[in-house]
Amino acid sequence: DIQMTQSPSSLSASVGDRVTITCRASQSVSSYLNWYQQKPGKAPKLLIYATSTLQSGVPSRFSGSGSGTDFTLTISSLLPEDFATYYCQQSYSPLYTFGQGTKVEIK
Amino acid sequence: EVQLVESGGGLVQPGGSLRLSCAASGFTFNRNAMTWVRQAPGKGLEWVSTISGSSTYNAASVKGRFTISRDNSKNTVYLQMNSLRADDTAVYYCVKERAIRGVIDFFDYWGQGTLVIVSS
C-alpha cells in the first residue's frame, strides 16, 4: 500500500498567517492527490482534488501544488473558520490511503 | 441536493456482526463508485472499502471480514462487518466518489457518519 505522511502533525498559527502543510507519498502518485478539511464533530469536506483543482465553493486562499511524491496545501491568509484538521489522500492506487492529518490550531 | 444517510451502527460484542446501510439520493447512483471511510475516536481517517461497478476493494485491516455491496434499485450501499474487533470501533462514513475522465477520483460528498462500538 502507498503510505502518506503529513507534516507537521499540528501547528499553531494566527489569523492572517500563511500556512503550508506538506504531504509525502511512499511512491509516486502522479497528480492523484486530494485534500480534505475536517472540523470537530463534522464529516470531512473536499477542498482540492488532482493536486491543485479547487472544489467548487472553496475560497481561493486555499491552493495546492506538487507532483510525484511531494505535495503542499497552502492557506494564503488564515481566517478563523480555517482552524481545522487537514488530510491528504492519494487516489493513484484503488487502495486509497490518507495522511495522518494536520491540526491547525489558534496561536 | 446530494444526500447520504447512514444507518445500522450501534454497540456489538467482539466477534459479532453488523451491517451498515447508506441510502443515497440527489445523483445518478449507479454511475458512481461508493466508499466507506472510518474514523476511530480521536484518530485520523482510514479508507475501508470501495465498490466500483462490479469491482470491490478493501483495506488490509478489514480484508476477509468486511464486504461492501450495493443495490442500485434501492440507491443503497452496504457494509457487512463480521468478526468485529475492538479496533473496528469508529464512526463510519459513507462517501460518494466522483471520477473525472475515468482516472481522477476523489470523495466529493460525505454522509454524517454512523458510530460502531465494539465492546463487551
PDB file of N, CA, C and O in Angstrom, chain A residues 33-96:
ATOM      1  N   LEU A  33      -3.745  13.417  -6.013  1.00  0.00           N
ATOM      2  CA  LEU A  33      -3.635  13.765  -4.612  1.00  0.00           C
ATOM      3  C   LEU A  33      -4.740  14.765  -4.285  1.00  0.00           C
ATOM      4  O   LEU A  33      -4.908  15.776  -4.980  1.00  0.00           O
ATOM      5  N   ASN A  34      -5.492  14.443  -3.220  1.00  0.00           N
ATOM      6  CA  ASN A  34      -6.637  15.261  -2.818  1.00  0.00           C
ATOM      7  C   ASN A  34      -6.444  15.747  -1.383  1.00  0.00           C
ATOM      8  O   ASN A  34      -5.743  15.122  -0.595  1.00  0.00           O
ATOM      9  N   TRP A  35      -7.101  16.863  -1.077  1.00  0.00           N
ATOM     10  CA  TRP A  35      -7.039  17.435   0.274  1.00  0.00           C
ATOM     11  C   TRP A  35      -8.451  17.630   0.828  1.00  0.00           C
ATOM     12  O   TRP A  35      -9.358  18.067   0.108  1.00  0.00           O
ATOM     13  N   TYR A  36      -8.601  17.339   2.129  1.00  0.00           N
ATOM     14  CA  TYR A  36      -9.878  17.478   2.817  1.00  0.00           C
ATOM     15  C   TYR A  36      -9.673  18.280   4.099  1.00  0.00           C
ATOM     16  O   TYR A  36      -8.611  18.234   4.713  1.00  0.00           O
ATOM     17  N   GLN A  37     -10.733  18.961   4.495  1.00  0.00           N
ATOM     18  CA  GLN A  37     -10.767  19.712   5.750  1.00  0.00           C
ATOM     19  C   GLN A  37     -11.827  19.088   6.641  1.00  0.00           C
ATOM     20  O   GLN A  37     -12.934  18.778   6.178  1.00  0.00           O
ATOM     21  N   GLN A  38     -11.491  18.909   7.914  1.00  0.00           N
ATOM     22  CA  GLN A  38     -12.480  18.377   8.851  1.00  0.00           C
ATOM     23  C   GLN A  38     -12.509  19.223  10.116  1.00  0.00           C
ATOM     24  O   GLN A  38     -11.466  19.481  10.728  1.00  0.00           O
ATOM     25  N   LYS A  39     -13.699  19.624  10.485  1.00  0.00           N
ATOM     26  CA  LYS A  39     -13.901  20.350  11.739  1.00  0.00           C
ATOM     27  C   LYS A  39     -14.484  19.391  12.766  1.00  0.00           C
ATOM     28  O   LYS A  39     -15.125  18.395  12.398  1.00  0.00           O
ATOM     29  N   PRO A  40     -14.278  19.679  14.059  1.00  0.00           N
ATOM     30  CA  PRO A  40     -14.710  18.746  15.108  1.00  0.00           C
ATOM     31  C   PRO A  40     -16.186  18.376  15.001  1.00  0.00           C
ATOM     32  O   PRO A  40     -17.047  19.244  14.859  1.00  0.00           O
ATOM     33  N   GLY A  41     -16.453  17.076  15.057  1.00  0.00           N
ATOM     34  CA  GLY A  41     -17.828  16.586  15.034  1.00  0.00           C
ATOM     35  C   GLY A  41     -18.493  16.610  13.676  1.00  0.00           C
ATOM     36  O   GLY A  41     -19.682  16.289  13.568  1.00  0.00           O
ATOM     37  N   LYS A  42     -17.741  16.972  12.657  1.00  0.00           N
ATOM     38  CA  LYS A  42     -18.307  17.073  11.309  1.00  0.00           C
ATOM     39  C   LYS A  42     -17.625  16.101  10.358  1.00  0.00           C
ATOM     40  O   LYS A  42     -16.519  15.644  10.598  1.00  0.00           O
ATOM     41  N   ALA A  43     -18.319  15.811   9.256  1.00  0.00           N
ATOM     42  CA  ALA A  43     -17.717  14.998   8.207  1.00  0.00           C
ATOM     43  C   ALA A  43     -16.664  15.815   7.468  1.00  0.00           C
ATOM     44  O   ALA A  43     -16.754  17.046   7.406  1.00  0.00           O
ATOM     45  N   PRO A  44     -15.678  15.157   6.918  1.00  0.00           N
ATOM     46  CA  PRO A  44     -14.680  15.876   6.105  1.00  0.00           C
ATOM     47  C   PRO A  44     -15.329  16.540   4.894  1.00  0.00           C
ATOM     48  O   PRO A  44     -16.390  16.123   4.425  1.00  0.00           O
ATOM     49  N   LYS A  45     -14.624  17.551   4.400  1.00  0.00           N
ATOM     50  CA  LYS A  45     -15.091  18.309   3.239  1.00  0.00           C
ATOM     51  C   LYS A  45     -13.958  18.382   2.224  1.00  0.00           C
ATOM     52  O   LYS A  45     -12.802  18.629   2.590  1.00  0.00           O
ATOM     53  N   LEU A  46     -14.276  18.115   0.971  1.00  0.00           N
ATOM     54  CA  LEU A  46     -13.272  18.178  -0.088  1.00  0.00           C
ATOM     55  C   LEU A  46     -12.855  19.623  -0.345  1.00  0.00           C
ATOM     56  O   LEU A  46     -13.701  20.495  -0.546  1.00  0.00           O
ATOM     57  N   LEU A  47     -11.534  19.847  -0.336  1.00  0.00           N
ATOM     58  CA  LEU A  47     -11.013  21.174  -0.656  1.00  0.00           C
ATOM     59  C   LEU A  47     -10.425  21.225  -2.064  1.00  0.00           C
ATOM     60  O   LEU A  47     -10.751  22.112  -2.858  1.00  0.00           O
ATOM     61  N   ILE A  48      -9.517  20.286  -2.324  1.00  0.00           N
ATOM     62  CA  ILE A  48      -8.725  20.303  -3.555  1.00  0.00           C
ATOM     63  C   ILE A  48      -8.623  18.876  -4.077  1.00  0.00           C
ATOM     64  O   ILE A  48      -8.406  17.945  -3.299  1.00  0.00           O
ATOM     65  N   TYR A  49      -8.769  18.717  -5.390  1.00  0.00           N
ATOM     66  CA  TYR A  49      -8.549  17.411  -5.997  1.00  0.00           C
ATOM     67  C   TYR A  49      -7.525  17.519  -7.125  1.00  0.00           C
ATOM     68  O   TYR A  49      -7.274  18.618  -7.642  1.00  0.00           O
ATOM     69  N   ALA A  50      -6.966  16.376  -7.455  1.00  0.00           N
ATOM     70  CA  ALA A  50      -5.930  16.324  -8.506  1.00  0.00           C
ATOM     71  C   ALA A  50      -4.850  17.370  -8.264  1.00  0.00           C
ATOM     72  O   ALA A  50      -4.485  18.137  -9.179  1.00  0.00           O
ATOM     73  N   THR A  51      -4.362  17.413  -7.048  1.00  0.00           N
ATOM     74  CA  THR A  51      -3.249  18.257  -6.600  1.00  0.00           C
ATOM     75  C   THR A  51      -3.581  19.741  -6.469  1.00  0.00           C
ATOM     76  O   THR A  51      -3.213  20.354  -5.451  1.00  0.00           O
ATOM     77  N   SER A  52      -4.276  20.317  -7.453  1.00  0.00           N
ATOM     78  CA  SER A  52      -4.364  21.782  -7.451  1.00  0.00           C
ATOM     79  C   SER A  52      -5.721  22.339  -7.875  1.00  0.00           C
ATOM     80  O   SER A  52      -5.875  23.570  -7.926  1.00  0.00           O
ATOM     81  N   THR A  53      -6.696  21.498  -8.143  1.00  0.00           N
ATOM     82  CA  THR A  53      -8.002  21.987  -8.586  1.00  0.00           C
ATOM     83  C   THR A  53      -8.914  22.215  -7.389  1.00  0.00           C
ATOM     84  O   THR A  53      -9.204  21.272  -6.641  1.00  0.00           O
ATOM     85  N   LEU A  54      -9.348  23.451  -7.213  1.00  0.00           N
ATOM     86  CA  LEU A  54     -10.227  23.781  -6.097  1.00  0.00           C
ATOM     87  C   LEU A  54     -11.629  23.235  -6.342  1.00  0.00           C
ATOM     88  O   LEU A  54     -12.191  23.426  -7.420  1.00  0.00           O
ATOM     89  N   GLN A  55     -12.157  22.568  -5.334  1.00  0.00           N
ATOM     90  CA  GLN A  55     -13.546  22.141  -5.408  1.00  0.00           C
ATOM     91  C   GLN A  55     -14.436  23.377  -5.463  1.00  0.00           C
ATOM     92  O   GLN A  55     -14.111  24.425  -4.894  1.00  0.00           O
ATOM     93  N   SER A  56     -15.563  23.260  -6.149  1.00  0.00           N
ATOM     94  CA  SER A  56     -16.499  24.366  -6.259  1.00  0.00           C
ATOM     95  C   SER A  56     -16.865  24.915  -4.880  1.00  0.00           C
ATOM     96  O   SER A  56     -17.171  24.153  -3.954  1.00  0.00           O
ATOM     97  N   GLY A  57     -16.801  26.225  -4.736  1.00  0.00           N
ATOM     98  CA  GLY A  57     -17.179  26.870  -3.490  1.00  0.00           C
ATOM     99  C   GLY A  57     -16.047  27.046  -2.493  1.00  0.00           C
ATOM    100  O   GLY A  57     -16.226  27.725  -1.475  1.00  0.00           O
ATOM    101  N   VAL A  58     -14.894  26.465  -2.767  1.00  0.00           N
ATOM    102  CA  VAL A  58     -13.758  26.590  -1.853  1.00  0.00           C
ATOM    103  C   VAL A  58     -13.050  27.917  -2.121  1.00  0.00           C
ATOM    104  O   VAL A  58     -12.742  28.235  -3.270  1.00  0.00           O
ATOM    105  N   PRO A  59     -12.775  28.682  -1.075  1.00  0.00           N
ATOM    106  CA  PRO A  59     -12.151  30.002  -1.271  1.00  0.00           C
ATOM    107  C   PRO A  59     -10.772  29.915  -1.924  1.00  0.00           C
ATOM    108  O   PRO A  59     -10.025  28.953  -1.703  1.00  0.00           O
ATOM    109  N   SER A  60     -10.424  30.952  -2.638  1.00  0.00           N
ATOM    110  CA  SER A  60      -9.165  30.963  -3.388  1.00  0.00           C
ATOM    111  C   SER A  60      -7.937  31.124  -2.495  1.00  0.00           C
ATOM    112  O   SER A  60      -6.807  31.031  -2.990  1.00  0.00           O
ATOM    113  N   ARG A  61      -8.127  31.364  -1.217  1.00  0.00           N
ATOM    114  CA  ARG A  61      -6.952  31.417  -0.327  1.00  0.00           C
ATOM    115  C   ARG A  61      -6.332  30.027  -0.138  1.00  0.00           C
ATOM    116  O   ARG A  61      -5.208  29.894   0.333  1.00  0.00           O
ATOM    117  N   PHE A  62      -7.080  28.992  -0.505  1.00  0.00           N
ATOM    118  CA  PHE A  62      -6.550  27.634  -0.487  1.00  0.00           C
ATOM    119  C   PHE A  62      -5.916  27.326  -1.841  1.00  0.00           C
ATOM    120  O   PHE A  62      -6.488  27.638  -2.885  1.00  0.00           O
ATOM    121  N   SER A  63      -4.742  26.699  -1.807  1.00  0.00           N
ATOM    122  CA  SER A  63      -4.115  26.267  -3.048  1.00  0.00           C
ATOM    123  C   SER A  63      -3.301  25.011  -2.794  1.00  0.00           C
ATOM    124  O   SER A  63      -2.887  24.740  -1.662  1.00  0.00           O
ATOM    125  N   GLY A  64      -3.094  24.253  -3.849  1.00  0.00           N
ATOM    126  CA  GLY A  64      -2.321  23.025  -3.748  1.00  0.00           C
ATOM    127  C   GLY A  64      -1.315  22.938  -4.867  1.00  0.00           C
ATOM    128  O   GLY A  64      -1.524  23.479  -5.953  1.00  0.00           O
ATOM    129  N   SER A  65      -0.210  22.252  -4.582  1.00  0.00           N
ATOM    130  CA  SER A  65       0.815  22.081  -5.599  1.00  0.00           C
ATOM    131  C   SER A  65       1.564  20.787  -5.357  1.00  0.00           C
ATOM    132  O   SER A  65       1.399  20.142  -4.302  1.00  0.00           O
ATOM    133  N   GLY A  66       2.422  20.438  -6.318  1.00  0.00           N
ATOM    134  CA  GLY A  66       3.259  19.256  -6.183  1.00  0.00           C
ATOM    135  C   GLY A  66       3.051  18.268  -7.303  1.00  0.00           C
ATOM    136  O   GLY A  66       2.230  18.479  -8.199  1.00  0.00           O
ATOM    137  N   SER A  67       3.805  17.194  -7.231  1.00  0.00           N
ATOM    138  CA  SER A  67       3.654  16.082  -8.161  1.00  0.00           C
ATOM    139  C   SER A  67       4.554  14.941  -7.707  1.00  0.00           C
ATOM    140  O   SER A  67       5.524  15.174  -6.976  1.00  0.00           O
ATOM    141  N   GLY A  68       4.229  13.744  -8.160  1.00  0.00           N
ATOM    142  CA  GLY A  68       5.056  12.601  -7.806  1.00  0.00           C
ATOM    143  C   GLY A  68       4.868  12.172  -6.362  1.00  0.00           C
ATOM    144  O   GLY A  68       3.891  11.509  -6.020  1.00  0.00           O
ATOM    145  N   THR A  69       5.789  12.557  -5.500  1.00  0.00           N
ATOM    146  CA  THR A  69       5.718  12.143  -4.105  1.00  0.00           C
ATOM    147  C   THR A  69       5.547  13.302  -3.129  1.00  0.00           C
ATOM    148  O   THR A  69       5.248  13.063  -1.955  1.00  0.00           O
ATOM    149  N   ASP A  70       5.733  14.523  -3.556  1.00  0.00           N
ATOM    150  CA  ASP A  70       5.718  15.657  -2.627  1.00  0.00           C
ATOM    151  C   ASP A  70       4.677  16.697  -3.018  1.00  0.00           C
ATOM    152  O   ASP A  70       4.673  17.188  -4.151  1.00  0.00           O
ATOM    153  N   PHE A  71       3.838  17.022  -2.036  1.00  0.00           N
ATOM    154  CA  PHE A  71       2.703  17.899  -2.270  1.00  0.00           C
ATOM    155  C   PHE A  71       2.561  18.897  -1.119  1.00  0.00           C
ATOM    156  O   PHE A  71       2.992  18.618   0.000  1.00  0.00           O
ATOM    157  N   THR A  72       1.958  20.032  -1.421  1.00  0.00           N
ATOM    158  CA  THR A  72       1.698  21.015  -0.377  1.00  0.00           C
ATOM    159  C   THR A  72       0.296  21.582  -0.512  1.00  0.00           C
ATOM    160  O   THR A  72      -0.233  21.728  -1.616  1.00  0.00           O
ATOM    161  N   LEU A  73      -0.278  21.881   0.651  1.00  0.00           N
ATOM    162  CA  LEU A  73      -1.511  22.639   0.757  1.00  0.00           C
ATOM    163  C   LEU A  73      -1.129  23.961   1.406  1.00  0.00           C
ATOM    164  O   LEU A  73      -0.486  23.960   2.464  1.00  0.00           O
ATOM    165  N   THR A  74      -1.521  25.058   0.792  1.00  0.00           N
ATOM    166  CA  THR A  74      -1.216  26.373   1.323  1.00  0.00           C
ATOM    167  C   THR A  74      -2.502  27.155   1.563  1.00  0.00           C
ATOM    168  O   THR A  74      -3.405  27.146   0.715  1.00  0.00           O
ATOM    169  N   ILE A  75      -2.567  27.777   2.724  1.00  0.00           N
ATOM    170  CA  ILE A  75      -3.629  28.736   3.016  1.00  0.00           C
ATOM    171  C   ILE A  75      -2.943  30.095   3.058  1.00  0.00           C
ATOM    172  O   ILE A  75      -2.075  30.331   3.909  1.00  0.00           O
ATOM    173  N   SER A  76      -3.304  30.968   2.156  1.00  0.00           N
ATOM    174  CA  SER A  76      -2.525  32.205   1.973  1.00  0.00           C
ATOM    175  C   SER A  76      -2.680  33.183   3.131  1.00  0.00           C
ATOM    176  O   SER A  76      -1.727  33.863   3.508  1.00  0.00           O
ATOM    177  N   SER A  77      -3.868  33.242   3.691  1.00  0.00           N
ATOM    178  CA  SER A  77      -4.120  34.145   4.817  1.00  0.00           C
ATOM    179  C   SER A  77      -5.213  33.518   5.677  1.00  0.00           C
ATOM    180  O   SER A  77      -6.386  33.530   5.304  1.00  0.00           O
ATOM    181  N   LEU A  78      -4.800  32.984   6.803  1.00  0.00           N
ATOM    182  CA  LEU A  78      -5.677  32.165   7.644  1.00  0.00           C
ATOM    183  C   LEU A  78      -6.848  32.980   8.196  1.00  0.00           C
ATOM    184  O   LEU A  78      -6.659  34.086   8.719  1.00  0.00           O
ATOM    185  N   LEU A  79      -8.026  32.419   8.077  1.00  0.00           N
ATOM    186  CA  LEU A  79      -9.221  33.017   8.674  1.00  0.00           C
ATOM    187  C   LEU A  79      -9.680  32.153   9.843  1.00  0.00           C
ATOM    188  O   LEU A  79      -9.316  30.977   9.929  1.00  0.00           O
ATOM    189  N   PRO A  80     -10.492  32.712  10.738  1.00  0.00           N
ATOM    190  CA  PRO A  80     -10.944  31.930  11.908  1.00  0.00           C
ATOM    191  C   PRO A  80     -11.608  30.607  11.530  1.00  0.00           C
ATOM    192  O   PRO A  80     -11.437  29.611  12.245  1.00  0.00           O
ATOM    193  N   GLU A  81     -12.331  30.580  10.421  1.00  0.00           N
ATOM    194  CA  GLU A  81     -13.033  29.344  10.044  1.00  0.00           C
ATOM    195  C   GLU A  81     -12.100  28.290   9.458  1.00  0.00           C
ATOM    196  O   GLU A  81     -12.544  27.169   9.161  1.00  0.00           O
ATOM    197  N   ASP A  82     -10.814  28.606   9.300  1.00  0.00           N
ATOM    198  CA  ASP A  82      -9.862  27.645   8.738  1.00  0.00           C
ATOM    199  C   ASP A  82      -9.207  26.780   9.801  1.00  0.00           C
ATOM    200  O   ASP A  82      -8.451  25.854   9.457  1.00  0.00           O
ATOM    201  N   PHE A  83      -9.465  27.058  11.055  1.00  0.00           N
ATOM    202  CA  PHE A  83      -8.891  26.231  12.102  1.00  0.00           C
ATOM    203  C   PHE A  83      -9.626  24.897  12.109  1.00  0.00           C
ATOM    204  O   PHE A  83     -10.832  24.815  12.374  1.00  0.00           O
ATOM    205  N   ALA A  84      -8.875  23.848  11.765  1.00  0.00           N
ATOM    206  CA  ALA A  84      -9.461  22.538  11.488  1.00  0.00           C
ATOM    207  C   ALA A  84      -8.322  21.540  11.309  1.00  0.00           C
ATOM    208  O   ALA A  84      -7.151  21.897  11.448  1.00  0.00           O
ATOM    209  N   THR A  85      -8.681  20.305  10.991  1.00  0.00           N
ATOM    210  CA  THR A  85      -7.684  19.293  10.656  1.00  0.00           C
ATOM    211  C   THR A  85      -7.742  19.032   9.163  1.00  0.00           C
ATOM    212  O   THR A  85      -8.840  18.926   8.587  1.00  0.00           O
ATOM    213  N   TYR A  86      -6.570  18.922   8.555  1.00  0.00           N
ATOM    214  CA  TYR A  86      -6.473  18.753   7.111  1.00  0.00           C
ATOM    215  C   TYR A  86      -5.832  17.397   6.801  1.00  0.00           C
ATOM    216  O   TYR A  86      -4.859  16.996   7.458  1.00  0.00           O
ATOM    217  N   TYR A  87      -6.398  16.717   5.807  1.00  0.00           N
ATOM    218  CA  TYR A  87      -5.918  15.399   5.405  1.00  0.00           C
ATOM    219  C   TYR A  87      -5.620  15.377   3.911  1.00  0.00           C
ATOM    220  O   TYR A  87      -6.406  15.876   3.102  1.00  0.00           O
ATOM    221  N   CYS A  88      -4.493  14.763   3.560  1.00  0.00           N
ATOM    222  CA  CYS A  88      -4.256  14.453   2.152  1.00  0.00           C
ATOM    223  C   CYS A  88      -4.695  13.000   1.907  1.00  0.00           C
ATOM    224  O   CYS A  88      -4.815  12.207   2.843  1.00  0.00           O
ATOM    225  N   GLN A  89      -4.932  12.677   0.650  1.00  0.00           N
ATOM    226  CA  GLN A  89      -5.408  11.343   0.272  1.00  0.00           C
ATOM    227  C   GLN A  89      -4.966  11.067  -1.152  1.00  0.00           C
ATOM    228  O   GLN A  89      -5.127  11.909  -2.038  1.00  0.00           O
ATOM    229  N   GLN A  90      -4.385   9.879  -1.369  1.00  0.00           N
ATOM    230  CA  GLN A  90      -3.985   9.521  -2.725  1.00  0.00           C
ATOM    231  C   GLN A  90      -5.064   8.676  -3.378  1.00  0.00           C
ATOM    232  O   GLN A  90      -5.682   7.830  -2.739  1.00  0.00           O
ATOM    233  N   SER A  91      -5.264   8.931  -4.681  1.00  0.00           N
ATOM    234  CA  SER A  91      -6.208   8.107  -5.447  1.00  0.00           C
ATOM    235  C   SER A  91      -5.505   7.508  -6.663  1.00  0.00           C
ATOM    236  O   SER A  91      -6.154   7.148  -7.654  1.00  0.00           O
ATOM    237  N   TYR A  92      -4.186   7.404  -6.589  1.00  0.00           N
ATOM    238  CA  TYR A  92      -3.419   6.756  -7.661  1.00  0.00           C
ATOM    239  C   TYR A  92      -3.677   5.249  -7.650  1.00  0.00           C
ATOM    240  O   TYR A  92      -3.853   4.626  -8.685  1.00  0.00           O
ATOM    241  N   SER A  93      -3.677   4.683  -6.458  1.00  0.00           N
ATOM    242  CA  SER A  93      -3.980   3.267  -6.282  1.00  0.00           C
ATOM    243  C   SER A  93      -5.428   3.135  -5.824  1.00  0.00           C
ATOM    244  O   SER A  93      -5.894   3.960  -5.048  1.00  0.00           O
ATOM    245  N   PRO A  94      -6.145   2.092  -6.300  1.00  0.00           N
ATOM    246  CA  PRO A  94      -7.521   1.900  -5.816  1.00  0.00           C
ATOM    247  C   PRO A  94      -7.577   1.534  -4.333  1.00  0.00           C
ATOM    248  O   PRO A  94      -8.653   1.559  -3.736  1.00  0.00           O
ATOM    249  N   LEU A  95      -6.439   1.213  -3.760  1.00  0.00           N
ATOM    250  CA  LEU A  95      -6.360   1.028  -2.303  1.00  0.00           C
ATOM    251  C   LEU A  95      -6.005   2.399  -1.729  1.00  0.00           C
ATOM    252  O   LEU A  95      -4.845   2.713  -1.431  1.00  0.00           O
ATOM    253  N   TYR A  96      -7.042   3.204  -1.590  1.00  0.00           N
ATOM    254  CA  TYR A  96      -6.818   4.592  -1.190  1.00  0.00           C
ATOM    255  C   TYR A  96      -6.165   4.685   0.190  1.00  0.00           C
ATOM    256  O   TYR A  96      -6.380   3.827   1.048  1.00  0.00           O
TER     257      TYR A  96
END
